[in-house]
Coordinates of N, CA, C and O in Angstrom, one line a residue:
M117 N -22.3 -18.5 16.3 CA -22.6 -17.1 16.7 C -21.6 -16.2 16.2 O -20.4 -16.4 16.0
L118 N -22.3 -15.1 15.8 CA -21.3 -14.0 15.3 C -20.7 -13.0 16.2 O -21.1 -12.9 17.3
R119 N -19.4 -12.7 16.0 CA -18.8 -11.8 16.9 C -19.6 -10.4 16.6 O -20.1 -10.1 15.8
K120 N -19.1 -9.6 17.6 CA -19.7 -8.0 17.6 C -19.2 -7.3 16.5 O -19.8 -6.6 15.8
S121 N -17.9 -7.6 16.0 CA -17.2 -6.9 15.1 C -16.3 -7.8 14.2 O -15.8 -8.8 14.9
G122 N -16.3 -7.6 12.9 CA -15.4 -8.4 12.0 C -13.8 -8.0 12.2 O -13.5 -6.9 12.9
R123 N -13.1 -8.7 11.6 CA -11.7 -8.4 11.6 C -11.3 -7.8 10.2 O -11.8 -8.3 9.1
L124 N -10.2 -7.0 10.3 CA -9.8 -6.5 9.0 C -8.4 -7.0 8.6 O -7.3 -6.9 9.5
F125 N -8.3 -7.8 7.6 CA -7.0 -8.4 7.1 C -6.6 -7.4 6.0 O -7.1 -7.2 5.0
Y126 N -5.4 -6.9 6.4 CA -4.8 -5.8 5.4 C -3.6 -6.5 4.7 O -2.5 -6.7 5.4
V127 N -3.9 -6.8 3.5 CA -2.7 -7.6 2.7 C -1.8 -6.7 2.0 O -2.4 -5.8 1.3
I128 N -0.4 -6.8 2.3 CA 0.6 -6.1 1.6 C 1.5 -6.9 0.8 O 1.4 -8.1 1.1
G129 N 2.4 -6.4 -0.1 CA 3.4 -7.1 -0.7 C 3.9 -6.3 -1.7 O 3.3 -5.5 -2.3
A130 N 5.2 -6.6 -2.2 CA 5.8 -6.0 -3.2 C 5.0 -6.2 -4.6 O 4.5 -7.3 -4.7
S131 N 5.1 -5.1 -5.5 CA 4.6 -5.5 -6.8 C 5.3 -6.7 -7.5 O 6.5 -6.6 -7.5
G132 N 4.6 -7.7 -7.8 CA 5.2 -9.0 -8.4 C 5.2 -10.1 -7.3 O 5.6 -11.2 -7.7
A133 N 4.8 -9.8 -6.1 CA 4.8 -10.9 -5.1 C 3.7 -11.8 -5.3 O 3.6 -12.9 -4.7
G134 N 2.6 -11.5 -6.2 CA 1.6 -12.4 -6.3 C 0.3 -12.0 -5.5 O -0.5 -12.8 -5.5
K135 N 0.3 -10.8 -5.0 CA -0.7 -10.4 -4.0 C -2.1 -10.6 -4.8 O -3.1 -11.0 -4.2
D136 N -2.3 -9.9 -6.0 CA -3.6 -9.9 -6.6 C -4.1 -11.4 -7.1 O -5.2 -11.9 -6.8
S137 N -3.1 -12.3 -7.4 CA -3.5 -13.6 -7.7 C -3.8 -14.4 -6.5 O -4.8 -15.0 -6.4
L138 N -3.0 -14.1 -5.4 CA -3.6 -14.8 -4.0 C -4.9 -14.2 -3.6 O -5.7 -15.1 -3.1
L139 N -5.2 -12.9 -3.7 CA -6.4 -12.5 -3.4 C -7.6 -13.0 -4.2 O -8.6 -13.4 -3.6
N140 N -7.3 -13.2 -5.4 CA -8.3 -13.8 -6.3 C -8.6 -15.3 -6.0 O -9.6 -15.8 -5.9
Y141 N -7.6 -16.0 -5.7 CA -7.7 -17.3 -5.4 C -8.6 -17.6 -4.1 O -9.4 -18.3 -4.1
A142 N -8.3 -16.7 -3.1 CA -8.9 -16.9 -1.8 C -10.5 -16.4 -2.0 O -11.2 -17.0 -1.5
R143 N -10.6 -15.2 -2.9 CA -12.0 -14.8 -2.9 C -12.7 -16.0 -3.7 O -14.0 -16.2 -3.3
Q144 N -12.3 -16.8 -4.8 CA -12.9 -17.7 -5.3 C -13.2 -18.9 -4.3 O -14.3 -19.4 -4.3
Q145 N -12.3 -19.3 -3.5 CA -12.5 -20.3 -2.6 C -13.6 -20.1 -1.5 O -14.1 -20.8 -0.9
L146 N -13.7 -18.7 -1.2 CA -14.5 -18.2 0.1 C -15.6 -17.6 -0.4 O -16.3 -17.1 0.6
K147 N -16.1 -17.6 -1.7 CA -17.2 -16.8 -2.3 C -18.4 -17.0 -1.6 O -19.4 -16.2 -1.7
N148 N -18.7 -18.3 -1.1 CA -19.9 -18.6 -0.5 C -20.0 -18.6 0.9 O -21.1 -19.0 1.6
I149 N -19.1 -18.0 1.6 CA -18.9 -17.7 2.9 C -19.5 -16.2 3.3 O -18.9 -15.2 3.1
P150 N -20.8 -16.0 3.8 CA -21.3 -14.7 3.9 C -20.7 -13.9 4.9 O -20.9 -12.7 5.0
T151 N -19.9 -14.4 5.7 CA -19.2 -13.5 6.8 C -17.8 -13.2 6.5 O -17.1 -12.6 7.4
I152 N -17.4 -13.3 5.2 CA -16.1 -12.9 4.7 C -16.3 -12.1 3.5 O -17.0 -12.5 2.6
A153 N -15.8 -10.9 3.4 CA -15.9 -9.9 2.4 C -14.6 -9.6 1.7 O -13.7 -9.2 2.6
F154 N -14.4 -9.4 0.5 CA -13.2 -8.9 -0.2 C -13.5 -7.6 -0.6 O -14.4 -7.5 -1.6
A155 N -12.9 -6.5 -0.1 CA -13.3 -5.1 -0.6 C -12.6 -4.8 -1.9 O -11.4 -5.2 -2.2
H156 N -13.2 -4.2 -2.9 CA -12.9 -3.8 -4.1 C -12.0 -2.5 -3.8 O -12.7 -1.7 -3.1
R157 N -11.0 -2.3 -4.4 CA -10.3 -0.9 -4.5 C -11.0 0.1 -5.4 O -11.4 -0.4 -6.4
Y158 N -10.8 1.3 -5.1 CA -11.1 2.4 -6.1 C -9.8 2.9 -6.4 O -8.9 3.3 -5.7
I159 N -9.5 3.0 -7.9 CA -8.3 3.4 -8.3 C -8.4 4.3 -9.5 O -9.3 4.0 -10.4
T160 N -7.5 5.2 -9.7 CA -7.6 6.2 -10.6 C -6.6 5.6 -11.8 O -5.9 6.4 -12.4
R161 N -7.1 4.4 -12.3 CA -6.4 3.9 -13.7 C -7.5 3.0 -14.2 O -8.4 2.6 -13.6
P162 N -7.5 2.9 -15.5 CA -8.5 2.1 -16.4 C -8.6 0.5 -15.7 O -7.4 0.2 -15.5
A163 N -9.6 0.1 -15.8 CA -9.7 -1.5 -15.4 C -9.1 -2.2 -16.6 O -9.1 -1.8 -17.8
S164 N -8.4 -3.3 -16.4 CA -7.9 -4.2 -17.5 C -8.2 -5.7 -17.1 O -8.5 -6.0 -15.9
T165 N -8.2 -6.5 -18.1 CA -8.6 -7.9 -17.9 C -7.6 -8.6 -17.2 O -7.9 -9.7 -16.5
D166 N -6.3 -8.2 -17.3 CA -5.2 -9.1 -16.6 C -4.8 -8.4 -15.3 O -4.0 -9.0 -14.8
G167 N -5.4 -7.5 -14.8 CA -4.9 -6.8 -13.7 C -6.0 -6.9 -12.5 O -7.0 -7.8 -12.6
E168 N -5.9 -6.2 -11.4 CA -6.8 -6.3 -10.3 C -8.2 -5.8 -10.7 O -8.3 -5.0 -11.4
N169 N -9.0 -6.5 -10.2 CA -10.7 -6.2 -10.3 C -10.9 -5.0 -9.5 O -11.2 -5.2 -8.3
H170 N -10.9 -3.9 -10.0 CA -11.1 -2.7 -9.2 C -12.1 -1.7 -9.7 O -12.6 -2.0 -11.0
V171 N -12.6 -0.7 -9.0 CA -13.5 0.3 -9.5 C -12.6 1.5 -10.1 O -12.0 2.1 -9.3
A172 N -12.7 1.6 -11.4 CA -11.9 2.8 -12.0 C -12.6 4.2 -11.9 O -13.7 4.2 -12.4
L173 N -11.9 5.0 -11.4 CA -12.5 6.3 -11.3 C -11.4 7.4 -11.9 O -10.2 7.2 -11.8
S174 N -11.9 8.5 -12.3 CA -11.0 9.6 -12.6 C -10.6 10.2 -11.3 O -11.0 10.0 -10.3
N175 N -9.5 11.1 -11.6 CA -9.0 11.7 -10.3 C -10.0 12.8 -9.6 O -10.2 12.7 -8.5
E176 N -10.9 13.3 -10.5 CA -11.9 14.1 -10.0 C -13.1 13.2 -9.1 O -13.5 13.8 -8.0
E177 N -13.5 12.1 -9.8 CA -14.4 11.3 -9.1 C -13.7 10.8 -7.7 O -14.4 10.7 -6.7
F178 N -12.4 10.4 -7.7 CA -11.8 10.0 -6.5 C -11.8 10.9 -5.4 O -12.2 10.6 -4.3
M179 N -11.5 12.2 -5.8 CA -11.3 13.2 -4.7 C -12.7 13.7 -4.3 O -13.0 14.0 -3.0
V180 N -13.9 13.6 -5.0 CA -15.1 13.7 -4.6 C -15.5 12.7 -3.5 O -16.2 13.0 -2.5
R181 N -15.3 11.5 -3.9 CA -15.6 10.4 -3.0 C -14.7 10.7 -1.7 O -15.3 10.5 -0.5
V182 N -13.5 11.0 -1.6 CA -12.7 11.3 -0.5 C -13.4 12.5 0.4 O -13.5 12.3 1.4
R183 N -13.6 13.4 -0.3 CA -14.3 14.8 0.4 C -15.5 14.4 1.0 O -15.9 14.9 2.1
N184 N -16.4 13.6 0.6 CA -17.6 13.1 1.0 C -17.6 12.0 2.0 O -18.7 11.4 2.3
G185 N -16.4 11.4 2.3 CA -16.3 10.4 3.2 C -16.7 9.0 2.8 O -17.0 8.2 3.6
M186 N -16.7 8.8 1.4 CA -17.0 7.7 0.8 C -15.9 6.6 0.8 O -15.9 5.4 0.4
I187 N -14.6 7.3 0.9 CA -13.4 6.4 0.9 C -12.7 6.6 2.4 O -12.4 7.7 2.7
V188 N -12.6 5.5 2.9 CA -12.1 5.5 4.4 C -10.6 5.4 4.5 O -10.0 6.0 5.4
M189 N -9.9 4.7 3.5 CA -8.4 4.7 3.5 C -8.1 5.2 1.9 O -8.8 4.6 1.0
H190 N -6.9 5.9 1.9 CA -6.5 6.3 0.6 C -5.1 6.6 0.6 O -4.7 7.2 1.6
W191 N -4.4 6.4 -0.5 CA -3.0 6.6 -0.6 C -2.7 6.8 -2.1 O -3.6 6.5 -3.0
Q192 N -1.5 7.3 -2.5 CA -1.0 7.5 -3.8 C 0.2 6.5 -4.1 O 1.0 6.4 -3.1
S193 N 0.2 5.9 -5.2 CA 1.4 5.1 -5.6 C 1.5 5.0 -7.0 O 0.4 4.9 -7.8
H194 N 2.7 5.2 -7.6 CA 3.0 5.1 -9.0 C 2.1 6.0 -9.9 O 1.5 5.5 -11.0
G195 N 1.7 7.3 -9.3 CA 0.9 8.0 -10.1 C -0.6 8.0 -10.1 O -1.2 8.7 -10.8
N196 N -1.1 7.1 -9.2 CA -2.5 6.8 -9.0 C -2.8 6.9 -7.8 O -2.1 6.7 -6.7
H197 N -4.3 7.3 -7.5 CA -4.8 7.2 -6.2 C -5.4 5.8 -5.9 O -6.2 5.2 -7.0
Y198 N -5.4 5.3 -4.8 CA -5.9 4.0 -4.3 C -6.7 4.3 -3.2 O -6.3 5.1 -2.3
G199 N -7.9 3.6 -3.1 CA -8.7 3.8 -2.0 C -9.6 2.8 -1.6 O -9.8 1.8 -2.6
V200 N -10.0 2.5 -0.3 CA -11.0 1.5 0.2 C -12.1 2.2 0.6 O -12.2 3.2 1.4
G201 N -13.3 1.8 0.1 CA -14.6 2.5 0.4 C -14.9 2.3 1.9 O -14.7 1.4 2.5
S202 N -15.8 3.3 2.3 CA -16.2 3.4 3.8 C -17.3 2.4 4.0 O -17.7 2.1 5.2
E203 N -17.7 1.5 3.0 CA -18.7 0.5 3.2 C -18.0 -0.5 4.1 O -18.7 -1.4 4.8
I204 N -16.7 -0.7 4.2 CA -16.1 -1.7 5.1 C -16.5 -1.5 6.4 O -16.5 -2.4 7.4
N205 N -16.7 -0.3 7.0 CA -17.1 0.1 8.2 C -18.4 -0.6 8.7 O -18.4 -1.2 9.7
S206 N -19.5 -0.5 7.9 CA -20.7 -1.2 8.2 C -20.4 -2.8 8.2 O -21.0 -3.4 8.9
W207 N -19.6 -3.3 7.2 CA -19.3 -4.7 7.2 C -18.7 -5.2 8.5 O -19.2 -6.2 9.1
L208 N -17.7 -4.4 8.8 CA -17.0 -4.8 10.2 C -17.9 -4.7 11.3 O -17.9 -5.5 12.1
A209 N -18.7 -3.5 11.5 CA -19.7 -3.5 12.4 C -20.7 -4.6 12.3 O -21.2 -4.9 13.6
N210 N -21.0 -5.3 11.3 CA -21.9 -6.2 11.4 C -21.3 -7.7 11.5 O -22.0 -8.7 11.3
G211 N -20.1 -7.7 12.0 CA -19.3 -8.9 12.2 C -18.9 -9.7 11.0 O -18.5 -10.9 11.1
I212 N -18.6 -9.0 9.7 CA -18.1 -9.5 8.8 C -16.6 -9.3 8.7 O -16.1 -8.2 8.9
D213 N -15.8 -10.4 8.4 CA -14.3 -10.2 8.3 C -14.1 -9.6 6.9 O -14.8 -9.9 5.8
V214 N -13.2 -8.7 6.8 CA -12.9 -8.0 5.5 C -11.5 -8.1 5.1 O -10.6 -7.9 6.0
V215 N -11.3 -8.3 3.9 CA -9.9 -8.6 3.4 C -9.6 -7.4 2.4 O -10.6 -7.1 1.5
V216 N -8.7 -6.6 2.6 CA -8.3 -5.4 1.9 C -7.0 -5.7 1.3 O -6.1 -6.1 2.0
N217 N -6.8 -5.2 -0.1 CA -5.6 -5.0 -1.0 C -5.1 -3.7 -0.5 O -5.4 -2.7 -0.9
G218 N -4.0 -3.8 0.5 CA -3.4 -2.5 1.0 C -2.1 -2.1 0.4 O -1.6 -2.7 -0.6
S219 N -1.5 -1.1 1.1 CA -0.2 -0.5 0.7 C 0.7 -0.7 1.9 O 0.3 -0.4 3.1
R220 N 2.0 -1.0 1.7 CA 2.9 -1.1 2.9 C 3.1 0.1 3.5 O 3.2 0.2 4.8
E221 N 3.3 1.3 2.8 CA 3.5 2.5 3.2 C 2.3 3.0 4.1 O 2.5 3.9 5.0
Y222 N 1.1 2.8 3.7 CA -0.1 3.2 4.3 C -0.5 2.4 5.6 O -1.2 2.8 6.4
L223 N 0.2 1.4 5.7 CA 0.0 0.5 7.0 C -0.1 1.2 8.2 O -1.1 1.1 9.1
P224 N 0.8 2.1 8.7 CA 0.6 2.7 10.0 C -0.6 3.6 10.0 O -1.2 3.8 11.2
T225 N -1.0 4.3 9.0 CA -2.2 5.2 8.9 C -3.5 4.2 9.1 O -4.3 4.4 9.9
A226 N -3.5 3.1 8.4 CA -4.6 2.1 8.4 C -4.6 1.5 9.8 O -5.8 1.4 10.5
A227 N -3.5 1.4 10.6 CA -3.6 0.9 11.9 C -4.1 1.9 12.9 O -4.8 1.4 14.0
K228 N -4.0 3.1 12.6 CA -4.6 4.0 13.4 C -6.2 4.2 13.3 O -6.7 4.3 14.2
L229 N -6.4 4.0 12.0 CA -8.0 4.0 11.7 C -8.7 2.8 12.3 O -9.8 2.8 12.7
F230 N -8.0 1.6 12.2 CA -8.4 0.3 12.6 C -7.6 -0.3 13.5 O -6.6 -1.2 13.1
P231 N -7.4 -0.2 14.6 CA -6.6 -0.6 15.6 C -6.3 -2.2 15.9 O -5.3 -2.5 16.2
E232 N -7.5 -2.9 15.4 CA -7.5 -4.1 15.6 C -6.9 -5.1 14.1 O -7.2 -6.2 13.9
I233 N -6.4 -4.1 13.3 CA -5.9 -4.5 12.0 C -5.1 -5.9 12.1 O -4.3 -6.0 13.0
R234 N -5.3 -6.7 11.0 CA -4.5 -8.0 11.0 C -3.6 -7.8 9.7 O -4.1 -8.2 8.6
P235 N -2.4 -7.3 9.8 CA -1.6 -7.2 8.6 C -1.2 -8.6 8.1 O -0.7 -9.4 8.9
V236 N -1.0 -8.7 6.7 CA -0.6 -9.9 6.2 C 0.4 -9.5 5.1 O 0.1 -8.8 4.1
L237 N 1.7 -10.1 5.1 CA 2.6 -9.7 4.2 C 2.8 -11.0 3.2 O 3.2 -12.0 3.6
I238 N 2.6 -10.6 1.9 CA 2.9 -11.7 0.8 C 4.4 -11.4 0.5 O 4.7 -10.3 -0.1
N239 N 5.1 -12.5 0.7 CA 6.5 -12.2 0.4 C 7.1 -13.3 -0.5 O 6.6 -14.4 -0.6
V240 N 8.0 -12.8 -1.3 CA 8.7 -13.8 -2.3 C 10.1 -13.4 -2.2 O 10.5 -12.4 -1.8
S241 N 11.0 -14.3 -2.7 CA 12.5 -14.1 -2.8 C 12.8 -13.2 -3.9 O 12.0 -12.9 -4.8
E242 N 13.8 -12.6 -3.8 CA 14.3 -11.5 -5.0 C 14.5 -12.2 -6.2 O 14.1 -11.6 -7.3
V243 N 14.9 -13.5 -6.4 CA 14.7 -14.2 -7.6 C 13.6 -14.3 -8.3 O 13.2 -14.1 -9.4
V244 N 12.6 -14.7 -7.4 CA 11.3 -15.1 -8.0 C 10.5 -13.6 -8.3 O 9.8 -13.5 -9.4
L245 N 10.8 -12.7 -7.5 CA 10.2 -11.3 -7.9 C 10.9 -10.9 -9.2 O 9.9 -10.3 -9.9
L246 N 12.1 -10.9 -9.4 CA 12.7 -10.5 -10.6 C 12.0 -11.3 -11.7 O 11.6 -10.7 -12.9
R247 N 11.9 -12.5 -11.7 CA 11.3 -13.4 -12.8 C 9.9 -12.9 -13.0 O 9.4 -12.7 -14.2
R248 N 9.2 -12.7 -12.0 CA 7.8 -12.3 -12.2 C 7.5 -10.9 -12.8 O 6.7 -10.5 -13.7
L249 N 8.4 -9.9 -12.4 CA 8.5 -8.6 -12.9 C 8.7 -8.6 -14.3 O 8.0 -8.0 -15.2
L250 N 9.8 -9.4 -14.9 CA 10.3 -9.6 -16.1 C 9.3 -10.2 -17.0 O 9.0 -9.7 -18.1
G251 N 8.5 -11.1 -16.4 CA 7.4 -11.8 -17.1 C 6.2 -11.0 -17.5 O 5.5 -11.3 -18.4
R252 N 5.9 -10.0 -16.6 CA 4.9 -9.2 -16.8 C 4.9 -8.1 -18.1 O 3.8 -7.7 -18.6
N253 N 6.1 -8.0 -18.4 CA 6.4 -7.1 -19.6 C 5.7 -5.5 -19.4 O 5.2 -5.1 -20.5
R254 N 5.6 -5.3 -18.2 CA 4.9 -3.8 -18.0 C 6.0 -2.8 -17.7 O 5.6 -1.7 -17.9
E255 N 7.0 -3.1 -17.3 CA 8.1 -2.1 -16.9 C 9.3 -2.3 -17.6 O 9.7 -3.7 -17.9
D256 N 10.2 -1.3 -17.7 CA 11.6 -1.3 -18.4 C 12.5 -1.8 -17.2 O 12.0 -2.1 -16.1
K257 N 13.7 -2.1 -17.6 CA 14.7 -2.7 -16.6 C 14.9 -1.7 -15.5 O 15.1 -2.1 -14.3
E258 N 14.8 -0.4 -15.7 CA 15.1 0.6 -14.6 C 14.0 0.4 -13.7 O 14.2 0.6 -12.4
E259 N 12.8 0.4 -14.1 CA 11.6 0.4 -13.4 C 11.6 -1.0 -12.5 O 11.2 -0.9 -11.3
I260 N 12.1 -2.0 -13.1 CA 12.0 -3.3 -12.4 C 13.2 -3.1 -11.3 O 12.8 -3.6 -10.1
A261 N 14.2 -2.4 -11.6 CA 15.3 -2.4 -10.6 C 14.8 -1.5 -9.5 O 15.1 -1.8 -8.3
A262 N 13.8 -0.3 -9.8 CA 13.5 0.4 -8.6 C 12.5 -0.4 -7.9 O 12.5 -0.2 -6.6
R263 N 11.6 -1.2 -8.4 CA 10.6 -2.1 -7.7 C 11.3 -2.9 -6.6 O 11.0 -3.0 -5.6
I264 N 12.5 -3.5 -7.3 CA 13.1 -4.5 -6.4 C 13.9 -3.8 -5.3 O 13.9 -4.2 -4.1
N265 N 14.5 -2.7 -5.6 CA 15.0 -1.8 -4.4 C 14.0 -1.4 -3.4 O 14.4 -1.5 -2.3
R266 N 12.8 -0.9 -3.9 CA 11.6 -0.6 -3.0 C 11.3 -1.7 -2.1 O 11.0 -1.5 -0.8
S267 N 11.3 -3.0 -2.7 CA 10.8 -4.0 -2.0 C 12.0 -4.4 -0.8 O 11.5 -4.8 0.3
K268 N 13.0 -4.0 -1.0 CA 14.2 -4.3 0.1 C 14.0 -3.2 1.1 O 14.3 -3.5 2.3
Q269 N 13.7 -1.9 0.7 CA 13.7 -0.9 1.6 C 12.6 -0.9 2.6 O 12.9 -0.3 3.8
V270 N 11.6 -1.3 2.3 CA 10.3 -1.4 3.2 C 10.3 -2.7 4.0 O 10.0 -3.8 3.7
S271 N 10.8 -2.5 5.3 CA 10.9 -3.5 6.2 C 9.7 -3.6 7.3 O 9.8 -2.7 8.2
V272 N 8.5 -4.0 6.9 CA 7.4 -3.9 7.8 C 7.5 -4.9 8.9 O 6.7 -4.8 10.1
T273 N 8.2 -5.9 8.9 CA 8.4 -7.0 9.8 C 8.9 -6.5 11.1 O 8.5 -7.0 12.3
Q274 N 9.8 -5.4 11.2 CA 10.5 -5.1 12.2 C 9.3 -4.2 13.1 O 9.4 -4.2 14.2
E275 N 8.6 -3.4 12.3 CA 7.6 -2.5 12.8 C 6.4 -3.2 13.4 O 5.7 -2.7 14.2
W276 N 6.2 -4.3 12.7 CA 4.9 -4.9 12.9 C 5.2 -6.4 13.4 O 4.9 -7.4 12.5
P277 N 5.5 -6.7 14.5 CA 5.8 -8.0 15.0 C 4.7 -8.9 14.9 O 4.8 -10.1 14.9
N278 N 3.4 -8.3 14.7 CA 2.2 -9.3 14.8 C 1.9 -9.7 13.3 O 0.9 -10.3 13.1
I279 N 2.7 -9.2 12.4 CA 2.3 -9.5 11.0 C 2.4 -10.7 10.7 O 3.4 -11.6 11.1
H280 N 1.5 -11.3 9.8 CA 1.6 -12.8 9.3 C 2.1 -12.7 7.9 O 1.7 -12.2 7.0
I281 N 3.3 -13.5 7.9 CA 4.0 -13.6 6.7 C 3.6 -14.8 5.9 O 3.6 -15.9 6.4
I282 N 3.1 -14.7 4.6 CA 2.9 -15.9 3.6 C 4.0 -15.8 2.4 O 4.0 -14.8 1.8
N283 N 4.8 -17.0 2.6 CA 5.6 -16.9 1.3 C 4.9 -17.3 0.0 O 4.3 -18.4 0.1
N284 N 5.1 -16.7 -1.0 CA 4.5 -17.1 -2.4 C 5.6 -17.5 -3.4 O 5.3 -17.0 -4.5
D285 N 6.5 -18.1 -3.0 CA 7.6 -18.5 -3.9 C 7.3 -19.6 -5.0 O 7.7 -19.8 -5.8
S286 N 6.4 -20.4 -4.2 CA 6.1 -21.7 -5.1 C 4.7 -21.7 -5.5 O 4.3 -20.7 -6.2
K287 N 3.8 -22.7 -5.6 CA 2.5 -22.8 -6.2 C 1.5 -21.8 -5.6 O 1.7 -21.8 -4.3
L288 N 0.8 -21.2 -6.3 CA -0.3 -20.4 -5.7 C -1.1 -21.0 -4.8 O -1.5 -20.5 -3.6
E289 N -1.5 -22.1 -5.1 CA -2.5 -22.9 -4.2 C -1.7 -23.1 -2.7 O -2.4 -23.1 -1.7
N290 N -0.4 -23.3 -2.7 CA 0.2 -23.4 -1.3 C 0.0 -22.1 -0.4 O -0.4 -22.3 0.6
A291 N 0.2 -21.0 -1.0 CA 0.0 -19.7 -0.3 C -1.3 -19.5 -0.1 O -1.8 -18.9 0.9
G292 N -2.1 -19.7 -1.2 CA -3.6 -19.6 -1.0 C -4.1 -20.3 0.1 O -5.1 -19.7 0.8
E293 N -3.9 -21.6 0.3 CA -4.4 -22.4 1.3 C -4.1 -21.8 2.7 O -4.8 -21.9 3.6
E294 N -2.7 -21.4 2.8 CA -2.3 -20.8 4.1 C -3.0 -19.4 4.4 O -3.4 -19.3 5.6
F295 N -3.4 -18.7 3.3 CA -4.2 -17.5 3.5 C -5.6 -17.8 4.0 O -6.1 -17.2 4.8
I296 N -6.1 -18.7 3.3 CA -7.7 -19.1 3.5 C -7.5 -19.6 5.1 O -8.5 -19.3 5.8
E297 N -6.7 -20.5 5.3 CA -6.6 -20.9 6.8 C -6.4 -19.9 7.7 O -7.2 -19.8 8.9
L298 N -5.6 -18.8 7.4 CA -5.5 -17.8 8.4 C -6.8 -17.0 8.5 O -7.1 -16.6 9.8
I299 N -7.7 -16.7 7.5 CA -8.8 -16.0 7.5 C -10.0 -16.9 8.3 O -10.7 -16.3 9.2
T300 N -9.9 -18.3 8.0 CA -11.0 -19.0 8.5 C -10.7 -19.3 9.9 O -11.6 -19.5 10.9
M301 N -9.6 -19.5 10.2 CA -9.1 -20.0 11.6 C -9.3 -18.9 12.6 O -9.8 -19.1 13.7
A302 N -9.1 -17.6 12.2 CA -9.3 -16.6 13.1 C -10.9 -16.3 13.3 O -11.2 -16.1 14.5
R303 N -11.7 -16.7 12.4 CA -13.1 -16.5 12.5 C -13.5 -17.7 13.6 O -14.3 -17.5 14.4
E304 N -13.1 -18.9 13.2 CA -13.4 -20.0 14.1 C -13.2 -19.9 15.6 O -13.8 -20.1 16.4
S305 N -11.9 -19.3 15.9 CA -11.3 -19.2 17.1 C -12.1 -18.1 17.9 O -12.2 -18.3 19.1
E306 N -12.7 -17.1 17.2 CA -13.6 -16.0 18.0 C -14.9 -16.3 18.0 O -15.7 -15.6 18.7
C307 N -15.4 -17.3 17.3 CA -16.8 -17.6 17.2 C -17.2 -18.7 18.1 O -18.3 -19.1 18.3
V308 N -16.3 -19.1 18.9 CA -16.5 -20.3 19.8 C -17.3 -19.8 21.0 O -17.2 -18.8 21.6

């Protein structure tokens, strides 16, 4: 039996925490379950083969979509616009659980839009975060230091006591299976 409305899993984490890898892992494992959907983000940066699978838009295209109500959640970070399409509203209304790649800073706004939101924090130790950021070869040392500082400053666990924290310090499969269990157990417990 389907629930009347789906649940919104809002996934957040510092850059380098492995959020994209974890989302890709879960998407592949759950791809044949029609009651779970992973929303693609709309981002004003070009698509790349080694990054997030997103819909690339120009700034103008992005703003047209915002003005026309086609993007339900949107924020800016690192010089780009990020958004989640309004299609998730119909998915949720039809009992489909939706997984969104979110922003820590946008979480309070997202929670106002979706009061039943399920925040999920992908967490890593500072040592692992530093190693991953260095390994990406995308940022210089100052940018890496700024990202690590930023990860320390944003404490969502105090503001959101119901947040589910997944540690991603070890193998991707460990965190991935915990994430999959979180999504599927929530569905099973409410569909009984």
